CSV table of C-alpha atoms and ligand atoms in Angstrom, one decimal:
chain,number,residue,atom,x,y,z
A,1,MET,CA,-11.2,-21.7,14.0
A,2,GLN,CA,-8.8,-18.7,14.3
A,3,TYR,CA,-5.2,-18.1,13.2
A,4,PHE,CA,-2.4,-15.8,14.4
A,5,LEU,CA,0.6,-14.8,12.2
A,6,ILE,CA,3.9,-13.3,13.4
A,7,THR,CA,5.9,-11.6,10.7
A,8,LEU,CA,9.6,-10.9,11.3
A,9,GLY,CA,12.1,-9.0,9.2
A,10,CYS,CA,11.8,-6.9,6.0
A,11,GLN,CA,9.1,-5.5,3.8
A,12,MET,CA,9.3,-8.5,1.5
A,13,ASN,CA,8.2,-10.7,4.5
A,14,LEU,CA,5.4,-8.3,5.2
A,15,SER,CA,4.3,-8.6,1.6
A,16,ASP,CA,4.5,-12.4,1.7
A,17,GLY,CA,2.5,-12.3,4.9
A,18,GLU,CA,-0.3,-10.4,3.2
A,19,ARG,CA,-0.7,-13.4,0.9
A,20,ILE,CA,-0.7,-15.9,3.8
A,21,HIS,CA,-3.6,-14.0,5.4
A,22,THR,CA,-5.5,-14.4,2.1
A,23,VAL,CA,-4.8,-18.2,2.0
A,24,LEU,CA,-5.8,-18.8,5.6
A,25,LYS,CA,-9.0,-16.7,5.3
A,26,GLY,CA,-9.7,-18.5,2.1
A,27,MET,CA,-10.0,-21.8,4.0
A,28,GLY,CA,-12.5,-20.2,6.5
A,29,LEU,CA,-10.1,-19.2,9.3
A,30,GLN,CA,-10.5,-15.9,11.1
A,31,GLN,CA,-7.6,-13.7,12.2
A,32,ALA,CA,-7.4,-14.0,16.0
A,33,PRO,CA,-6.9,-10.8,18.1
A,34,SER,CA,-4.2,-12.5,20.1
A,35,GLU,CA,-2.1,-15.7,19.8
A,36,GLU,CA,-3.8,-17.2,22.9
A,37,GLU,CA,-7.1,-17.3,21.0
A,38,ALA,CA,-5.7,-19.0,17.9
A,39,GLN,CA,-5.7,-22.7,17.0
A,40,VAL,CA,-3.3,-22.2,14.0
A,41,VAL,CA,-0.2,-20.1,14.7
A,42,GLY,CA,2.6,-19.3,12.3
A,43,ILE,CA,5.8,-17.3,11.8
A,44,ILE,CA,7.3,-15.8,8.8
A,45,ALA,CA,11.0,-16.0,9.7
A,46,CYS,CA,13.9,-13.8,9.0
A,47,SER,CA,17.5,-15.1,9.1
A,48,VAL,CA,19.2,-11.8,8.6
A,49,ARG,CA,19.6,-11.1,12.3
A,50,GLN,CA,20.4,-13.6,15.1
A,51,LYS,CA,17.8,-11.8,17.3
A,52,ALA,CA,15.0,-12.7,14.9
A,53,ILE,CA,16.1,-16.4,14.8
A,54,ASP,CA,16.3,-16.4,18.7
A,55,LYS,CA,12.8,-15.1,18.8
A,56,VAL,CA,11.6,-18.0,16.6
A,57,TYR,CA,13.2,-20.6,18.9
A,58,ASN,CA,11.7,-18.9,22.0
A,59,GLN,CA,8.3,-18.7,20.4
A,60,ILE,CA,8.1,-22.3,19.3
A,61,ALA,CA,9.3,-23.5,22.7
A,62,ARG,CA,6.4,-21.6,24.2
A,63,TRP,CA,3.8,-22.9,21.7
A,64,ASN,CA,5.1,-26.5,22.1
A,65,ARG,CA,4.6,-26.1,25.9
A,66,GLU,CA,1.0,-24.9,25.3
A,67,LYS,CA,0.3,-28.0,23.3
A,68,ASN,CA,0.1,-29.8,26.6
A,69,HIS,CA,-3.2,-28.2,27.4
A,70,ARG,CA,-4.7,-27.1,24.1
A,71,ASN,CA,-4.9,-28.0,20.4
A,72,LEU,CA,-2.5,-26.0,18.3
A,73,ILE,CA,-1.1,-26.3,14.8
A,74,THR,CA,2.2,-24.5,14.3
A,75,PHE,CA,3.9,-23.5,11.0
A,76,ILE,CA,6.9,-21.6,9.8
A,77,SER,CA,7.9,-20.2,6.4
A,78,GLY,CA,10.0,-17.3,5.1
A,79,CYS,CA,13.8,-16.9,5.1
A,80,ILE,CA,15.1,-20.0,6.7
A,81,LEU,CA,18.7,-21.3,6.5
A,82,PRO,CA,19.1,-25.0,5.6
A,83,ASP,CA,20.5,-25.8,9.1
A,84,ASP,CA,17.6,-24.1,10.8
A,85,ARG,CA,15.1,-25.8,8.5
A,86,GLU,CA,16.3,-29.2,9.7
A,87,ARG,CA,15.9,-28.1,13.4
A,88,PHE,CA,12.5,-26.5,12.6
A,89,LEU,CA,11.2,-29.8,11.1
A,90,LYS,CA,11.5,-31.3,14.6
A,91,LEU,CA,9.9,-28.3,16.3
A,92,PHE,CA,7.1,-27.1,14.1
A,93,ASP,CA,4.1,-29.1,12.7
A,94,LEU,CA,4.6,-27.5,9.2
A,95,VAL,CA,7.7,-26.2,7.6
A,96,PHE,CA,7.4,-25.0,4.0
A,97,PRO,CA,9.0,-22.5,1.6
A,98,MET,CA,7.0,-19.4,0.8
A,99,SER,CA,6.6,-20.6,-2.8
A,100,GLU,CA,4.4,-23.5,-1.5
A,101,VAL,CA,2.0,-21.4,0.6
A,102,ILE,CA,-0.7,-22.3,-1.9
A,103,ALA,CA,-0.6,-25.9,-0.4
A,104,LEU,CA,-1.0,-24.6,3.2
A,105,PRO,CA,-4.7,-25.4,3.5
A,106,ASP,CA,-4.0,-29.1,2.5
A,107,MET,CA,-1.1,-29.3,5.0
A,108,ILE,CA,-3.3,-27.9,7.8
A,109,ARG,CA,-6.2,-30.3,6.9
A,110,SER,CA,-3.8,-33.3,7.0
A,111,SER,CA,-4.0,-33.2,10.8
A,112,GLY,CA,-1.3,-30.7,11.6
A,113,ILE,CA,1.7,-32.8,12.1
A,114,VAL,CA,4.7,-33.0,9.8
A,115,THR,CA,2.9,-34.9,7.0
A,116,PRO,CA,4.4,-36.8,4.2
A,117,ALA,CA,2.8,-34.2,1.9
A,118,SER,CA,4.6,-31.3,3.6
A,119,LEU,CA,7.9,-33.0,3.7
A,120,LYS,CA,7.6,-33.9,0.0
A,121,ILE,CA,6.7,-30.3,-0.9
A,122,SER,CA,9.6,-28.9,1.1
A,123,ASP,CA,12.2,-31.3,-0.4
A,124,LYS,CA,11.2,-30.8,-4.0
A,125,ASP,CA,11.6,-27.1,-3.6
A,126,LEU,CA,15.3,-27.4,-2.6
A,127,SER,CA,18.2,-28.0,-4.9
A,128,THR,CA,20.8,-30.6,-3.9
A,129,SER,CA,22.8,-27.9,-2.2
A,130,GLY,CA,19.8,-27.0,0.0
A,131,ILE,CA,19.2,-23.7,-1.8
A,132,PRO,CA,15.5,-22.9,-2.7
A,133,VAL,CA,14.9,-23.2,-6.4
A,134,ASN,CA,12.0,-20.8,-6.5
A,135,GLU,CA,10.1,-22.5,-9.3
A,136,ASN,CA,6.7,-22.0,-7.6
A,137,ILE,CA,7.2,-18.5,-6.4
A,138,PHE,CA,4.7,-17.4,-9.2
A,139,SER,CA,1.9,-19.2,-7.4
A,140,LEU,CA,2.6,-17.1,-4.3
A,141,TRP,CA,2.5,-13.9,-6.4
A,142,ASN,CA,-0.8,-14.9,-8.0
A,143,ILE,CA,-2.5,-14.9,-4.6
A,144,GLU,CA,-4.5,-11.7,-4.0
A,145,PRO,CA,-2.8,-10.1,-0.9
A,146,GLU,CA,-4.9,-9.0,2.0
A,147,TYR,CA,-3.3,-5.6,2.4
A,148,GLN,CA,-2.6,-4.7,6.0
A,149,SER,CA,-2.8,-0.9,5.4
A,150,GLU,CA,-5.4,1.2,3.6
A,151,TYR,CA,-2.9,3.6,2.2
A,152,GLU,CA,0.5,1.9,1.9
A,153,ALA,CA,1.1,-1.2,-0.2
A,154,PHE,CA,4.0,-3.4,-1.3
A,155,VAL,CA,4.3,-5.0,-4.7
A,156,PRO,CA,6.9,-7.8,-5.1
A,157,ILE,CA,8.6,-7.6,-8.5
A,158,GLN,CA,11.4,-10.1,-7.9
A,159,ASN,CA,12.5,-12.7,-5.4
A,160,GLY,CA,15.9,-14.1,-4.5
A,161,CYS,CA,19.5,-12.9,-5.1
A,162,ASN,CA,22.4,-13.9,-7.3
A,163,LYS,CA,25.0,-11.5,-5.7
A,164,PHE,CA,26.3,-13.6,-2.8
A,165,CYS,CA,27.7,-10.8,-0.7
A,166,THR,CA,30.0,-12.6,1.7
A,167,PHE,CA,28.2,-11.2,4.8
A,168,CYS,CA,24.7,-12.2,3.7
A,169,ALA,CA,22.7,-15.4,3.8
A,170,VAL,CA,19.7,-14.3,1.6
A,171,PRO,CA,20.8,-16.2,-1.5
A,172,TYR,CA,20.7,-19.4,0.6
A,173,THR,CA,17.3,-18.6,2.1
A,174,ARG,CA,15.4,-17.1,-0.8
A,175,GLY,CA,17.2,-18.8,-3.6
A,176,ARG,CA,18.2,-17.3,-7.0
A,177,GLU,CA,16.7,-14.3,-8.7
A,178,VAL,CA,13.3,-14.8,-10.3
A,179,SER,CA,11.4,-11.9,-11.9
A,180,ARG,CA,7.7,-11.6,-11.7
A,181,PRO,CA,6.0,-10.9,-15.1
A,182,ALA,CA,5.8,-7.2,-15.8
A,183,ILE,CA,2.2,-7.5,-16.9
A,184,ASP,CA,1.2,-8.8,-13.4
A,185,ILE,CA,3.2,-6.1,-11.6
A,186,LEU,CA,1.5,-3.4,-13.7
A,187,GLY,CA,-1.9,-4.9,-13.1
A,188,GLN,CA,-1.4,-4.8,-9.3
A,189,VAL,CA,0.1,-1.3,-9.4
A,190,LYS,CA,-2.9,0.1,-11.4
A,191,GLU,CA,-5.4,-1.6,-9.1
A,192,LEU,CA,-3.7,-0.1,-6.0
A,193,ILE,CA,-3.7,3.4,-7.6
A,194,SER,CA,-7.4,3.1,-8.5
A,195,GLN,CA,-8.1,2.1,-4.9
A,196,ASP,CA,-6.4,5.4,-3.8
A,197,TYR,CA,-3.3,3.9,-2.2
A,198,LYS,CA,-0.9,6.7,-1.4
A,199,THR,CA,2.4,4.9,-1.4
A,200,ILE,CA,3.4,1.8,-3.4
A,201,THR,CA,6.8,0.2,-3.0
A,202,LEU,CA,8.2,-2.2,-5.6
A,203,LEU,CA,10.0,-4.9,-3.7
A,204,GLY,CA,12.9,-7.2,-4.4
A,205,GLN,CA,16.3,-8.2,-3.0
A,206,ASN,CA,17.9,-6.6,-6.1
A,207,VAL,CA,15.2,-4.7,-7.8
A,208,ASN,CA,17.4,-3.3,-10.6
A,209,SER,CA,18.5,-6.7,-11.8
A,210,TYR,CA,14.8,-7.2,-12.6
A,211,GLY,CA,14.4,-9.1,-15.9
A,212,LEU,CA,18.0,-10.3,-16.1
A,213,ASP,CA,17.0,-13.9,-15.3
A,214,LYS,CA,14.7,-13.8,-18.4
A,215,ALA,CA,17.0,-12.2,-21.0
A,216,ASP,CA,15.1,-11.0,-24.0
A,217,LYS,CA,11.8,-12.2,-22.6
A,218,GLU,CA,11.2,-9.6,-20.0
A,219,ILE,CA,11.7,-5.8,-19.9
A,220,SER,CA,14.4,-4.2,-17.8
A,221,PHE,CA,13.9,-2.5,-14.4
A,222,ALA,CA,14.2,0.9,-16.1
A,223,GLN,CA,11.5,0.0,-18.6
A,224,LEU,CA,9.3,-1.4,-15.8
A,225,LEU,CA,9.7,1.8,-13.8
A,226,LYS,CA,8.8,3.8,-16.9
A,227,LYS,CA,5.6,1.9,-17.4
A,228,VAL,CA,4.7,2.2,-13.7
A,229,GLY,CA,5.4,6.0,-13.9
A,230,GLU,CA,3.3,6.3,-17.1
A,231,ALA,CA,0.4,4.4,-15.5
A,232,ALA,CA,0.5,6.6,-12.4
A,233,LEU,CA,0.6,9.8,-14.5
A,234,GLU,CA,-2.4,8.6,-16.6
A,235,SER,CA,-4.4,7.9,-13.4
A,236,GLY,CA,-4.3,11.6,-12.4
A,237,LYS,CA,-4.1,10.5,-8.8
A,238,GLU,CA,-1.6,11.5,-6.2
A,239,CYS,CA,0.6,8.7,-5.2
A,240,TRP,CA,4.3,8.2,-4.4
A,241,ILE,CA,6.0,5.1,-5.9
A,242,TYR,CA,9.2,3.8,-4.3
A,243,TYR,CA,11.4,0.8,-5.0
A,244,THR,CA,13.8,-1.1,-2.7
A,245,SER,CA,16.6,-2.1,-2.8
A,246,PRO,CA,18.8,-1.4,-5.8
A,247,HIS,CA,22.3,-2.7,-6.0
A,248,PRO,CA,25.1,-0.2,-7.1
A,249,LYS,CA,26.4,-2.7,-9.6
A,250,ASP,CA,23.1,-2.7,-11.6
A,251,MET,CA,22.0,0.9,-10.9
A,252,ASN,CA,22.2,2.9,-14.1
A,253,GLU,CA,21.6,6.3,-15.8
A,254,GLU,CA,18.5,5.0,-17.5
A,255,VAL,CA,16.8,4.4,-14.1
A,256,ILE,CA,17.8,7.9,-12.9
A,257,ASP,CA,16.5,9.4,-16.1
A,258,VAL,CA,13.1,7.7,-15.7
A,259,MET,CA,12.9,8.8,-12.1
A,260,ALA,CA,13.6,12.4,-13.3
A,261,THR,CA,10.9,12.2,-16.0
A,262,TYR,CA,7.9,10.7,-14.1
A,263,PRO,CA,6.6,12.8,-11.1
A,264,HIS,CA,5.0,9.9,-9.3
A,265,LEU,CA,8.3,8.1,-9.0
A,266,ALA,CA,9.2,9.4,-5.5
A,267,ASN,CA,12.3,11.5,-4.9
A,268,GLN,CA,14.1,9.0,-2.7
A,269,VAL,CA,16.9,6.6,-3.5
A,270,HIS,CA,18.1,3.9,-1.1
A,271,LEU,CA,21.5,2.8,-2.4
A,272,PRO,CA,23.4,0.5,-0.1
A,273,MET,CA,27.1,1.4,0.2
A,274,GLN,CA,28.1,-1.0,2.9
A,275,SER,CA,31.7,0.3,3.0
A,276,GLY,CA,33.6,3.2,1.7
A,277,ASP,CA,36.8,1.2,1.1
A,278,ASP,CA,37.5,-0.6,-2.1
A,279,LYS,CA,39.4,-3.5,-0.5
A,280,ILE,CA,36.5,-4.2,2.0
A,281,LEU,CA,34.0,-4.0,-0.9
A,282,VAL,CA,36.0,-6.7,-2.7
A,283,LYS,CA,36.1,-8.8,0.5
A,284,MET,CA,32.3,-8.3,0.8
A,285,ASN,CA,32.0,-9.4,-2.8
A,286,ARG,CA,30.0,-6.3,-3.7
A,287,ASN,CA,31.3,-6.3,-7.2
A,288,HIS,CA,31.5,-2.5,-7.6
A,289,SER,CA,34.1,0.1,-6.7
A,290,MET,CA,33.9,3.3,-4.8
A,291,GLU,CA,34.4,5.1,-8.1
A,292,ARG,CA,31.3,3.6,-9.5
A,293,TYR,CA,29.3,4.4,-6.3
A,294,ARG,CA,30.6,8.0,-6.5
A,295,ASN,CA,29.5,8.4,-10.1
A,296,LEU,CA,26.1,7.2,-9.2
A,297,VAL,CA,25.7,9.6,-6.3
A,298,THR,CA,26.9,12.5,-8.5
A,299,SER,CA,24.3,11.6,-11.2
A,300,ILE,CA,21.5,11.2,-8.6
A,301,ARG,CA,22.4,14.6,-7.0
A,302,GLU,CA,22.6,16.3,-10.4
A,303,ASN,CA,19.5,14.8,-12.1
A,304,LEU,CA,17.3,14.4,-9.0
A,305,PRO,CA,18.2,17.4,-6.9
A,306,GLU,CA,15.2,17.1,-4.6
A,307,ALA,CA,15.8,13.4,-3.9
A,308,THR,CA,16.9,12.2,-0.5
A,309,LEU,CA,19.7,9.5,-0.5
A,310,PHE,CA,19.6,6.7,2.0
A,311,THR,CA,22.2,3.9,2.5
A,312,ASP,CA,23.2,0.9,4.5
A,313,ILE,CA,26.6,0.5,6.1
A,314,ILE,CA,28.3,-2.3,8.0
A,315,VAL,CA,31.1,-1.3,10.4
A,316,GLY,CA,33.8,-3.6,11.7
A,317,PHE,CA,33.5,-6.2,8.8
A,318,THR,CA,36.0,-8.9,9.4
A,319,GLY,CA,39.6,-7.5,8.9
A,320,GLU,CA,38.4,-3.8,8.6
A,321,THR,CA,41.4,-1.6,9.6
A,322,GLU,CA,41.1,1.8,11.2
A,323,ALA,CA,42.3,3.3,7.8
A,324,GLN,CA,39.6,1.4,5.9
A,325,HIS,CA,36.9,2.5,8.4
A,326,LEU,CA,38.1,6.1,7.9
A,327,ASN,CA,37.5,5.7,4.2
A,328,THR,CA,33.9,5.0,5.0
A,329,ALA,CA,33.8,8.0,7.3
A,330,VAL,CA,35.2,10.2,4.5
A,331,ALA,CA,32.7,8.8,2.0
A,332,MET,CA,29.9,9.6,4.4
A,333,GLU,CA,31.0,13.2,4.7
A,334,GLU,CA,31.3,13.4,0.9
A,335,PHE,CA,27.9,11.9,0.1
A,336,GLU,CA,25.9,13.7,2.8
A,337,PHE,CA,23.4,10.9,3.2
A,338,ASN,CA,19.9,11.9,4.4
A,339,MET,CA,19.7,8.6,6.2
A,340,ALA,CA,22.1,5.7,6.9
A,341,TYR,CA,21.3,2.5,8.6
A,342,VAL,CA,24.6,1.7,10.2
A,343,ALA,CA,25.0,-1.8,11.6
A,344,GLN,CA,27.8,-3.5,13.5
A,345,TYR,CA,29.1,-6.6,11.7
A,346,SER,CA,28.1,-9.9,13.1
A,347,PRO,CA,28.8,-13.2,11.4
A,348,ARG,CA,25.6,-14.7,10.0
A,349,PRO,CA,25.3,-18.5,9.9
A,350,GLY,CA,25.0,-19.6,6.3
A,351,ALA,CA,26.9,-16.6,4.9
A,352,ALA,CA,30.5,-17.1,3.5
A,353,SER,CA,32.1,-14.7,6.1
A,354,TYR,CA,30.7,-16.9,8.9
A,355,ARG,CA,33.8,-19.1,8.5
A,356,TRP,CA,36.2,-16.1,8.8
A,357,GLU,CA,37.5,-14.8,12.1
A,358,ASP,CA,35.5,-11.9,13.4
A,359,THR,CA,38.6,-9.7,14.0
A,360,VAL,CA,37.2,-6.4,15.1
A,361,SER,CA,36.3,-6.1,18.8
A,362,ARG,CA,32.8,-5.2,20.0
A,363,GLU,CA,34.1,-2.0,21.6
A,364,VAL,CA,35.8,-0.9,18.3
A,365,LYS,CA,32.7,-1.6,16.3
A,366,LYS,CA,30.6,0.4,18.7
A,367,GLU,CA,33.0,3.3,18.5
A,368,ARG,CA,33.0,3.2,14.6
A,369,LEU,CA,29.2,3.0,14.6
A,370,HIS,CA,29.0,6.0,16.9
A,371,GLN,CA,31.4,8.0,14.6
A,372,LEU,CA,29.4,7.3,11.5
A,373,ASN,CA,26.1,8.1,13.2
A,374,GLU,CA,27.6,11.5,14.3
A,375,ILE,CA,28.5,12.3,10.7
A,376,LEU,CA,25.0,11.3,9.6
A,377,GLU,CA,23.4,13.4,12.2
A,378,ARG,CA,25.4,16.4,11.1
A,379,THR,CA,24.9,16.1,7.3
A,380,ALA,CA,21.3,15.1,7.5
A,381,SER,CA,20.5,17.9,10.0
A,382,ALA,CA,22.2,20.4,7.6
A,383,HIS,CA,19.9,19.2,4.8
A,384,ASN,CA,16.8,19.3,7.0
A,385,ALA,CA,17.6,22.8,8.3
A,386,LYS,CA,17.5,24.0,4.7
A,387,THR,CA,13.8,23.1,4.5
A,388,ARG,CA,12.8,25.5,7.4
A,389,GLY,CA,10.1,27.9,6.2
A,390,LYS,CA,9.2,25.7,3.2
A,391,VAL,CA,5.8,24.0,2.6
A,392,VAL,CA,6.2,20.3,2.1
A,393,ARG,CA,3.8,17.6,1.1
A,394,VAL,CA,3.3,15.0,3.8
A,395,LEU,CA,1.7,11.7,4.0
A,396,VAL,CA,0.1,11.4,7.5
A,397,THR,CA,0.9,8.1,9.1
A,398,GLY,CA,-0.7,8.5,12.6
A,399,ASN,CA,-1.0,10.5,15.8
A,400,GLY,CA,2.2,11.9,17.3
A,401,ARG,CA,3.2,11.0,20.9
A,402,LYS,CA,2.4,14.5,22.1
A,403,PRO,CA,-1.3,15.3,22.3
A,404,GLY,CA,-2.4,17.6,19.4
A,405,TYR,CA,0.4,16.4,17.1
A,406,MET,CA,0.4,14.1,14.1
A,407,LYS,CA,3.3,12.4,12.4
A,408,GLY,CA,4.0,11.7,8.8
A,409,LEU,CA,6.6,11.3,6.1
A,410,THR,CA,7.8,13.6,3.3
A,411,GLU,CA,8.2,12.3,-0.2
A,412,GLY,CA,11.9,11.8,0.6
A,413,LYS,CA,10.8,9.7,3.6
A,414,ILE,CA,11.9,12.2,6.3
A,415,ASN,CA,9.9,11.9,9.5
A,416,ILE,CA,8.0,15.0,10.4
A,417,ARG,CA,5.6,15.8,13.2
A,418,PHE,CA,3.2,18.7,13.1
A,419,GLN,CA,0.5,20.3,15.1
A,420,ALA,CA,-3.0,19.4,14.0
A,421,SER,CA,-6.3,19.7,15.7
A,422,GLN,CA,-8.1,17.8,12.9
A,423,LEU,CA,-8.9,14.1,13.3
A,424,GLY,CA,-9.0,11.4,10.6
A,425,LEU,CA,-6.0,12.7,8.6
A,426,THR,CA,-4.1,9.4,8.7
A,427,GLY,CA,-3.5,8.0,5.2
A,428,SER,CA,-4.0,11.4,3.5
A,429,PHE,CA,-1.7,14.0,2.0
A,430,VAL,CA,-1.5,17.4,3.6
A,431,ASP,CA,0.7,20.5,3.3
A,432,VAL,CA,2.9,21.2,6.2
A,433,ARG,CA,5.1,24.3,6.8
A,434,VAL,CA,8.4,23.3,8.2
A,435,THR,CA,9.1,25.3,11.4
A,436,GLY,CA,12.3,23.5,12.5
A,437,SER,CA,14.4,20.4,12.4
A,438,ASN,CA,15.4,18.1,15.1
A,439,GLY,CA,18.4,16.0,13.9
A,440,LEU,CA,17.1,13.4,11.5
A,441,SER,CA,13.5,14.6,11.6
A,442,LEU,CA,11.4,17.7,10.9
A,443,GLU,CA,8.8,19.7,12.8
A,444,GLY,CA,6.1,21.8,11.3
A,445,GLU,CA,2.5,23.1,11.3
A,446,LEU,CA,-0.4,22.1,9.1
A,447,VAL,CA,-1.2,24.6,6.3
A,448,PRO,CA,-4.9,25.3,6.4
A,449,VAL,CA,-6.8,24.0,3.3
A,450,LYS,CA,-9.3,26.4,1.7
A,451,ILE,CA,-12.5,24.7,0.6
A,452,ASP,CA,-14.6,27.5,-1.2
A,453,SER,CA,-15.0,30.1,1.5
A,454,LEU,CA,-14.3,27.7,4.4
A,455,VAL,CA,-10.8,27.3,5.9
A,456,VAL,CA,-10.1,23.9,7.4
A,457,ASP,CA,-7.2,23.3,9.7
B,501,SF4,S1,22.8,-8.1,-2.8
B,501,SF4,FE1,24.1,-8.9,-1.2
B,501,SF4,S2,23.2,-8.0,0.7
B,501,SF4,FE2,21.6,-7.9,-0.9
B,501,SF4,S3,20.4,-9.7,-0.7
B,501,SF4,FE3,22.0,-10.1,-2.3
B,501,SF4,S4,23.6,-11.1,-1.2
B,501,SF4,FE4,22.3,-10.1,0.4
């Protein structure tokens, strides 16, 4: 029997998916090369974008049509809004929260229809308001993941969110914040380093509120990061350790100090700004001011001068005036982000702002997005241009589109492509001399490595 798994959305879903692979293989299923060859097919859903939810509905309609001429068991888990969950129960054979993945083999064995067992499991994992209570998330974390890459790994440190930003549905799909025990996180990180993984990313919806749900019983995020940094240093191996995403409200000097102290903690910070206007930040329920954000950026630039700074921004949030948008544009000029993921606001079912009128027209949102991307292009290019002539360490991620070229990422997660005649470099660190920059990315040439009297390029 073979299975096929479709993972939509963020790195957290990817990490959860690695544990589903383990569970399915543990019951003797093989991974199918294509969905047509599988008898068990599943989706890890994302509710952040409407596109992803549309994809789920299209996919299940196709699978249900196929059931007319072949046996198929369908399942869905991941980030699912309460309303969608009700609809999915009628469409999929199995609908379960990620925290119940451990029971998936039993659900599949019980004939592959919506069984009393699966319904019971789903219901007990929801509070009366329909929000996941996350009690069993530990059983998911205890499953050994089947890593989908040999050099890049994700380590969940926390699940859920207590912030309730008005544009976001995550607190309703993943439930409240739950921190994974530090001892388990450290164990997984040490194991990955010993297996020569080159990048490790600590994952959570709000990584820097790590431990707050277990006051006095768990260490803080800064202390966790310190222990991870110490473990990596002791290993003597080369490895870049990232974390995503922190929230400006909980980001602090201690975290920045730890990053500055431990060399394996990578020089890259992704700090979502969302808007550069205080009134819009209040409307978004972000719970921090621009003054706080500015102080954090100043500290990051002073204490981590080599670090790149990434952000997320939403343009055209409901009620955003031209003047408020200009405040975001001014902030972007000021902070000179190395990368910004700018999105046009669209109301998400399940989020608080879904009930509010979407006042900014599509054309205006498009124009605002274009303006911010132009600023990004200018400031990021200026940073990139400064690296011309320098030798940078690069993690090779694969072949470039052009023959004779490979692509990779710098420690600051800037894309770079470089000429290389050597094969088999993917997943290794190399030195690359930067010869130019092209907007948001870099170009370079491989620096030959000397092995005794041999020169290898
Ligand atoms: S911090 Fe805000 S945007 Fe991030 S997951 Fe929580 S509610 Fe969503």
